[in-house]
PDB file of C-alpha atoms in Angstrom:
ATOM      1  CA  UNK A   1      75.793 111.339 300.398  1.00 83.00           C
ATOM      2  CA  UNK A   2      77.093 110.511 303.830  1.00 86.00           C
ATOM      3  CA  UNK A   3      77.417 113.063 306.941  1.00 88.00           C
ATOM      4  CA  UNK A   4      80.784 114.508 305.969  1.00 90.00           C
ATOM      5  CA  UNK A   5      79.247 115.433 302.630  1.00 90.00           C
ATOM      6  CA  UNK A   6      76.328 116.954 303.982  1.00 92.00           C
ATOM      7  CA  UNK A   7      78.313 118.753 306.658  1.00 93.00           C
ATOM      8  CA  UNK A   8      80.304 120.174 303.662  1.00 92.00           C
ATOM      9  CA  UNK A   9      77.346 121.164 302.003  1.00 93.00           C
ATOM     10  CA  UNK A  10      76.069 123.086 304.705  1.00 94.00           C
ATOM     11  CA  UNK A  11      79.370 124.926 305.227  1.00 95.00           C
ATOM     12  CA  UNK A  12      79.786 125.970 301.971  1.00 93.00           C
ATOM     13  CA  UNK A  13      76.044 126.662 300.866  1.00 93.00           C
ATOM     14  CA  UNK A  14      75.899 123.685 298.223  1.00 92.00           C
ATOM     15  CA  UNK A  15      72.299 122.479 297.267  1.00 93.00           C
ATOM     16  CA  UNK A  16      71.991 119.012 295.640  1.00 93.00           C
ATOM     17  CA  UNK A  17      69.947 117.639 292.966  1.00 93.00           C
ATOM     18  CA  UNK A  18      69.458 113.664 292.893  1.00 93.00           C
ATOM     19  CA  UNK A  19      68.521 111.819 290.099  1.00 93.00           C
ATOM     20  CA  UNK A  20      65.674 109.465 290.077  1.00 95.00           C
ATOM     21  CA  UNK A  21      63.980 108.225 286.973  1.00 94.00           C
ATOM     22  CA  UNK A  22      60.803 106.536 288.906  1.00 94.00           C
ATOM     23  CA  UNK A  23      60.451 103.704 290.950  1.00 93.00           C
ATOM     24  CA  UNK A  24      62.635 100.655 291.530  1.00 92.00           C
ATOM     25  CA  UNK A  25      62.003  99.099 288.233  1.00 93.00           C
ATOM     26  CA  UNK A  26      62.203 102.379 286.276  1.00 93.00           C
ATOM     27  CA  UNK A  27      65.187 103.918 287.734  1.00 92.00           C
ATOM     28  CA  UNK A  28      66.972 100.937 287.769  1.00 91.00           C
ATOM     29  CA  UNK A  29      66.893 100.585 284.193  1.00 89.00           C
ATOM     30  CA  UNK A  30      69.204 102.923 283.264  1.00 87.00           C
ATOM     31  CA  UNK A  31      70.795 103.874 286.557  1.00 87.00           C
ATOM     32  CA  UNK A  32      73.013 100.985 287.846  1.00 84.00           C
ATOM     33  CA  UNK A  33      76.295 101.147 290.186  1.00 81.00           C
ATOM     34  CA  UNK A  34      79.751  99.897 289.110  1.00 80.00           C
ATOM     35  CA  UNK A  35      79.118  96.502 289.750  1.00 85.00           C
ATOM     36  CA  UNK A  36      75.802  96.566 287.938  1.00 84.00           C
ATOM     37  CA  UNK A  37      73.411  96.073 290.621  1.00 88.00           C
ATOM     38  CA  UNK A  38      70.399  98.808 290.593  1.00 88.00           C
ATOM     39  CA  UNK A  39      70.944 102.140 292.499  1.00 90.00           C
ATOM     40  CA  UNK A  40      67.355 102.826 293.452  1.00 93.00           C
ATOM     41  CA  UNK A  41      67.623 101.608 297.186  1.00 93.00           C
ATOM     42  CA  UNK A  42      70.547 103.780 298.057  1.00 91.00           C
ATOM     43  CA  UNK A  43      69.033 106.921 296.295  1.00 93.00           C
ATOM     44  CA  UNK A  44      65.895 106.292 298.172  1.00 95.00           C
ATOM     45  CA  UNK A  45      68.202 106.181 301.513  1.00 93.00           C
ATOM     46  CA  UNK A  46      69.797 109.776 300.423  1.00 93.00           C
ATOM     47  CA  UNK A  47      66.328 111.183 299.847  1.00 95.00           C
ATOM     48  CA  UNK A  48      65.248 110.136 302.996  1.00 93.00           C
ATOM     49  CA  UNK A  49      68.177 111.937 304.732  1.00 91.00           C
ATOM     50  CA  UNK A  50      67.938 114.996 302.419  1.00 91.00           C
ATOM     51  CA  UNK A  51      64.175 115.225 303.328  1.00 89.00           C
ATOM     52  CA  UNK A  52      64.433 115.324 306.952  1.00 85.00           C
ATOM     53  CA  UNK A  53      65.297 118.144 309.210  1.00 89.00           C
ATOM     54  CA  UNK A  54      67.935 120.778 308.868  1.00 92.00           C
ATOM     55  CA  UNK A  55      69.070 118.736 305.655  1.00 93.00           C
ATOM     56  CA  UNK A  56      65.973 119.712 303.697  1.00 93.00           C
ATOM     57  CA  UNK A  57      67.467 122.918 302.857  1.00 94.00           C
ATOM     58  CA  UNK A  58      70.262 121.261 300.813  1.00 94.00           C
ATOM     59  CA  UNK A  59      67.981 119.494 298.600  1.00 94.00           C
ATOM     60  CA  UNK A  60      67.288 121.700 295.390  1.00 93.00           C
ATOM     61  CA  UNK A  61      65.238 118.962 293.802  1.00 95.00           C
ATOM     62  CA  UNK A  62      65.116 115.634 291.629  1.00 96.00           C
ATOM     63  CA  UNK A  63      66.389 115.185 288.107  1.00 94.00           C
ATOM     64  CA  UNK A  64      64.433 112.887 286.144  1.00 96.00           C
ATOM     65  CA  UNK A  65      65.293 111.831 282.663  1.00 94.00           C
ATOM     66  CA  UNK A  66      62.409 111.089 280.583  1.00 95.00           C
ATOM     67  CA  UNK A  67      61.907 107.579 279.015  1.00 95.00           C
ATOM     68  CA  UNK A  68      58.930 107.239 276.961  1.00 96.00           C
ATOM     69  CA  UNK A  69      58.525 103.479 277.435  1.00 95.00           C
ATOM     70  CA  UNK A  70      57.575 104.428 280.837  1.00 96.00           C
ATOM     71  CA  UNK A  71      53.727 105.592 282.393  1.00 97.00           C
ATOM     72  CA  UNK A  72      54.526 109.453 282.845  1.00 98.00           C
ATOM     73  CA  UNK A  73      51.778 109.448 285.379  1.00 98.00           C
ATOM     74  CA  UNK A  74      53.132 106.754 287.385  1.00 97.00           C
ATOM     75  CA  UNK A  75      56.662 108.343 287.254  1.00 97.00           C
ATOM     76  CA  UNK A  76      55.424 111.663 288.354  1.00 97.00           C
ATOM     77  CA  UNK A  77      53.413 110.587 291.214  1.00 97.00           C
ATOM     78  CA  UNK A  78      56.133 108.379 292.186  1.00 97.00           C
ATOM     79  CA  UNK A  79      58.500 111.215 292.498  1.00 97.00           C
ATOM     80  CA  UNK A  80      55.870 113.528 294.225  1.00 96.00           C
ATOM     81  CA  UNK A  81      56.000 110.510 296.845  1.00 95.00           C
ATOM     82  CA  UNK A  82      59.416 111.972 297.898  1.00 95.00           C
ATOM     83  CA  UNK A  83      58.009 115.394 298.551  1.00 95.00           C
ATOM     84  CA  UNK A  84      61.049 117.006 296.473  1.00 96.00           C
ATOM     85  CA  UNK A  85      61.170 120.751 296.373  1.00 95.00           C
ATOM     86  CA  UNK A  86      61.351 120.823 292.641  1.00 96.00           C
ATOM     87  CA  UNK A  87      61.367 118.003 289.699  1.00 97.00           C
ATOM     88  CA  UNK A  88      63.639 118.907 287.000  1.00 94.00           C
ATOM     89  CA  UNK A  89      62.554 116.739 283.716  1.00 94.00           C
ATOM     90  CA  UNK A  90      65.762 116.055 281.163  1.00 91.00           C
ATOM     91  CA  UNK A  91      65.311 114.801 277.731  1.00 89.00           C
ATOM     92  CA  UNK A  92      67.919 112.079 277.067  1.00 88.00           C
ATOM     93  CA  UNK A  93      70.950 113.042 275.575  1.00 80.00           C
ATOM     94  CA  UNK A  94      70.926 112.844 271.900  1.00 80.00           C
ATOM     95  CA  UNK A  95      71.945 114.506 268.422  1.00 75.00           C
ATOM     96  CA  UNK A  96      71.317 114.206 264.771  1.00 74.00           C
ATOM     97  CA  UNK A  97      73.643 111.595 264.313  1.00 79.00           C
ATOM     98  CA  UNK A  98      72.263 109.219 267.449  1.00 79.00           C
ATOM     99  CA  UNK A  99      68.675 110.213 267.547  1.00 81.00           C
ATOM    100  CA  UNK A 100      66.474 109.802 270.792  1.00 84.00           C
ATOM    101  CA  UNK A 101      64.652 106.575 271.282  1.00 85.00           C
ATOM    102  CA  UNK A 102      61.266 106.681 269.185  1.00 86.00           C
ATOM    103  CA  UNK A 103      62.370 109.905 267.397  1.00 83.00           C
ATOM    104  CA  UNK A 104      61.696 109.782 263.624  1.00 82.00           C
ATOM    105  CA  UNK A 105      61.658 111.810 260.560  1.00 82.00           C
ATOM    106  CA  UNK A 106      57.592 112.111 260.841  1.00 86.00           C
ATOM    107  CA  UNK A 107      57.043 115.373 262.276  1.00 85.00           C
ATOM    108  CA  UNK A 108      53.438 114.328 263.383  1.00 88.00           C
ATOM    109  CA  UNK A 109      55.197 111.675 265.826  1.00 89.00           C
ATOM    110  CA  UNK A 110      56.203 113.428 268.896  1.00 92.00           C
ATOM    111  CA  UNK A 111      56.716 110.928 271.754  1.00 94.00           C
ATOM    112  CA  UNK A 112      58.709 113.237 274.182  1.00 94.00           C
ATOM    113  CA  UNK A 113      56.031 116.069 273.804  1.00 94.00           C
ATOM    114  CA  UNK A 114      53.423 113.144 274.233  1.00 96.00           C
ATOM    115  CA  UNK A 115      54.973 111.920 277.609  1.00 97.00           C
ATOM    116  CA  UNK A 116      55.544 115.500 278.975  1.00 97.00           C
ATOM    117  CA  UNK A 117      52.123 116.538 278.249  1.00 97.00           C
ATOM    118  CA  UNK A 118      50.815 114.012 280.624  1.00 98.00           C
ATOM    119  CA  UNK A 119      53.111 115.203 283.438  1.00 97.00           C
ATOM    120  CA  UNK A 120      52.420 118.804 282.605  1.00 96.00           C
ATOM    121  CA  UNK A 121      48.680 118.116 282.616  1.00 97.00           C
ATOM    122  CA  UNK A 122      48.741 116.704 286.190  1.00 97.00           C
ATOM    123  CA  UNK A 123      51.107 119.245 287.662  1.00 96.00           C
ATOM    124  CA  UNK A 124      49.398 122.443 286.125  1.00 94.00           C
ATOM    125  CA  UNK A 125      45.754 121.202 286.528  1.00 95.00           C
ATOM    126  CA  UNK A 126      46.431 120.456 290.198  1.00 94.00           C
ATOM    127  CA  UNK A 127      44.530 122.382 292.941  1.00 91.00           C
ATOM    128  CA  UNK A 128      47.718 123.835 293.953  1.00 89.00           C
ATOM    129  CA  UNK A 129      51.213 123.012 292.180  1.00 85.00           C
ATOM    130  CA  UNK A 130      52.841 120.584 294.516  1.00 86.00           C
ATOM    131  CA  UNK A 131      56.400 120.977 293.382  1.00 94.00           C
ATOM    132  CA  UNK A 132      58.153 123.211 290.914  1.00 93.00           C
ATOM    133  CA  UNK A 133      58.913 122.059 287.661  1.00 94.00           C
ATOM    134  CA  UNK A 134      61.364 124.423 286.394  1.00 91.00           C
ATOM    135  CA  UNK A 135      61.503 122.910 282.809  1.00 89.00           C
ATOM    136  CA  UNK A 136      57.736 123.627 282.387  1.00 92.00           C
ATOM    137  CA  UNK A 137      58.125 126.845 284.323  1.00 91.00           C
ATOM    138  CA  UNK A 138      60.640 127.945 281.944  1.00 88.00           C
ATOM    139  CA  UNK A 139      58.820 127.325 278.968  1.00 88.00           C
ATOM    140  CA  UNK A 140      55.851 129.494 280.301  1.00 89.00           C
ATOM    141  CA  UNK A 141      57.942 131.955 281.248  1.00 88.00           C
ATOM    142  CA  UNK A 142      59.374 132.237 277.495  1.00 87.00           C
ATOM    143  CA  UNK A 143      55.967 132.011 276.114  1.00 88.00           C
ATOM    144  CA  UNK A 144      54.796 135.015 278.531  1.00 89.00           C
ATOM    145  CA  UNK A 145      58.099 136.960 276.988  1.00 87.00           C
ATOM    146  CA  UNK A 146      60.513 136.477 279.924  1.00 82.00           C
ATOM    147  CA  UNK A 147      63.647 134.539 280.191  1.00 78.00           C
ATOM    148  CA  UNK A 148      64.242 131.042 281.127  1.00 75.00           C
ATOM    149  CA  UNK A 149      66.188 129.913 284.246  1.00 73.00           C
ATOM    150  CA  UNK A 150      66.648 126.538 282.773  1.00 74.00           C
ATOM    151  CA  UNK A 151      69.670 125.794 280.791  1.00 70.00           C
ATOM    152  CA  UNK A 152      67.792 123.564 278.357  1.00 71.00           C
ATOM    153  CA  UNK A 153      65.328 125.815 277.460  1.00 74.00           C
ATOM    154  CA  UNK A 154      66.141 129.254 275.911  1.00 70.00           C
ATOM    155  CA  UNK A 155      69.330 130.842 276.146  1.00 66.00           C
ATOM    156  CA  UNK A 156      71.648 131.805 279.149  1.00 64.00           C
ATOM    157  CA  UNK A 157      75.044 131.249 281.143  1.00 63.00           C
ATOM    158  CA  UNK A 158      75.413 128.000 282.770  1.00 64.00           C
ATOM    159  CA  UNK A 159      75.061 128.335 286.572  1.00 68.00           C
ATOM    160  CA  UNK A 160      76.072 125.114 287.470  1.00 73.00           C
ATOM    161  CA  UNK A 161      78.950 122.128 287.602  1.00 80.00           C
ATOM    162  CA  UNK A 162      78.126 118.848 287.472  1.00 84.00           C
ATOM    163  CA  UNK A 163      80.253 116.075 289.784  1.00 85.00           C
ATOM    164  CA  UNK A 164      80.322 112.795 288.165  1.00 84.00           C
ATOM    165  CA  UNK A 165      80.206 109.779 290.061  1.00 80.00           C
ATOM    166  CA  UNK A 166      84.032 109.218 289.617  1.00 85.00           C
ATOM    167  CA  UNK A 167      84.485 112.783 291.130  1.00 87.00           C
ATOM    168  CA  UNK A 168      85.053 114.636 287.279  1.00 88.00           C
ATOM    169  CA  UNK A 169      84.145 118.111 287.197  1.00 89.00           C
ATOM    170  CA  UNK A 170      82.058 118.633 284.207  1.00 89.00           C
ATOM    171  CA  UNK A 171      79.992 121.519 282.551  1.00 84.00           C
ATOM    172  CA  UNK A 172      76.341 120.888 281.510  1.00 79.00           C
ATOM    173  CA  UNK A 173      75.420 117.419 280.723  1.00 75.00           C
ATOM    174  CA  UNK A 174      74.001 118.645 277.461  1.00 74.00           C
ATOM    175  CA  UNK A 175      77.598 119.332 276.122  1.00 78.00           C
ATOM    176  CA  UNK A 176      77.934 115.692 276.077  1.00 78.00           C
ATOM    177  CA  UNK A 177      76.154 115.278 272.873  1.00 74.00           C
ATOM    178  CA  UNK A 178      78.464 117.784 271.018  1.00 78.00           C
ATOM    179  CA  UNK A 179      81.460 115.526 270.759  1.00 83.00           C
ATOM    180  CA  UNK A 180      83.575 113.146 273.239  1.00 84.00           C
ATOM    181  CA  UNK A 181      84.883 115.241 276.000  1.00 86.00           C
ATOM    182  CA  UNK A 182      83.163 118.422 275.312  1.00 85.00           C
ATOM    183  CA  UNK A 183      81.887 119.136 278.963  1.00 86.00           C
ATOM    184  CA  UNK A 184      85.212 118.263 280.625  1.00 87.00           C
ATOM    185  CA  UNK A 185      86.923 120.971 282.929  1.00 89.00           C
ATOM    186  CA  UNK A 186      90.231 119.133 283.402  1.00 91.00           C
ATOM    187  CA  UNK A 187      89.040 119.021 287.137  1.00 91.00           C
ATOM    188  CA  UNK A 188      88.050 116.293 289.666  1.00 91.00           C
ATOM    189  CA  UNK A 189      87.567 115.936 293.377  1.00 88.00           C
ATOM    190  CA  UNK A 190      90.918 114.115 294.065  1.00 89.00           C
ATOM    191  CA  UNK A 191      93.094 116.473 292.682  1.00 93.00           C
ATOM    192  CA  UNK A 192      91.299 119.988 292.432  1.00 90.00           C
ATOM    193  CA  UNK A 193      89.601 121.928 295.029  1.00 85.00           C
ATOM    194  CA  UNK A 194      85.862 122.651 294.130  1.00 76.00           C
ATOM    195  CA  UNK A 195      86.614 126.296 293.986  1.00 76.00           C
TER     196      UNK A 195
END
């Protein structure tokens, strides 16, 4: 996310969500560059650019994939340290054939709910919500009879395109669990206009 990309985003009113899963050690567990090095330092530089001056309007927030092996309070506090406009918590991609880490047949074992509950309590019980949390807001909206604006909570049309690190244009990441290639659009930034 260099100067030309930021200018393109300003011109076309494109907002960016950046993936950050926690501090350097947590983030670099799963988010590595093609060469195998951790990507935390690169992401932190991009966040510094997006968090300052006129580029702040381009920043839609952080994406954080829940890892139940991490300390949820520490992850949440680290994400807050970047002062994002929103934090989108994402459940790891999984399906019945390949369940997520820690998921068992025991309905009393709910490791993802346990992790999320810690973050929800910190966010909800703060004197003022320091950041938007669309995942939690979508659930609360549904519980109160409304509709969710979050694609992974409730139903509704997709309102985004995902640009993969190789430039491939795809639909929602949620479709990746359906079958190989499910989210692919057939487009990529090298050969197709974003339109």
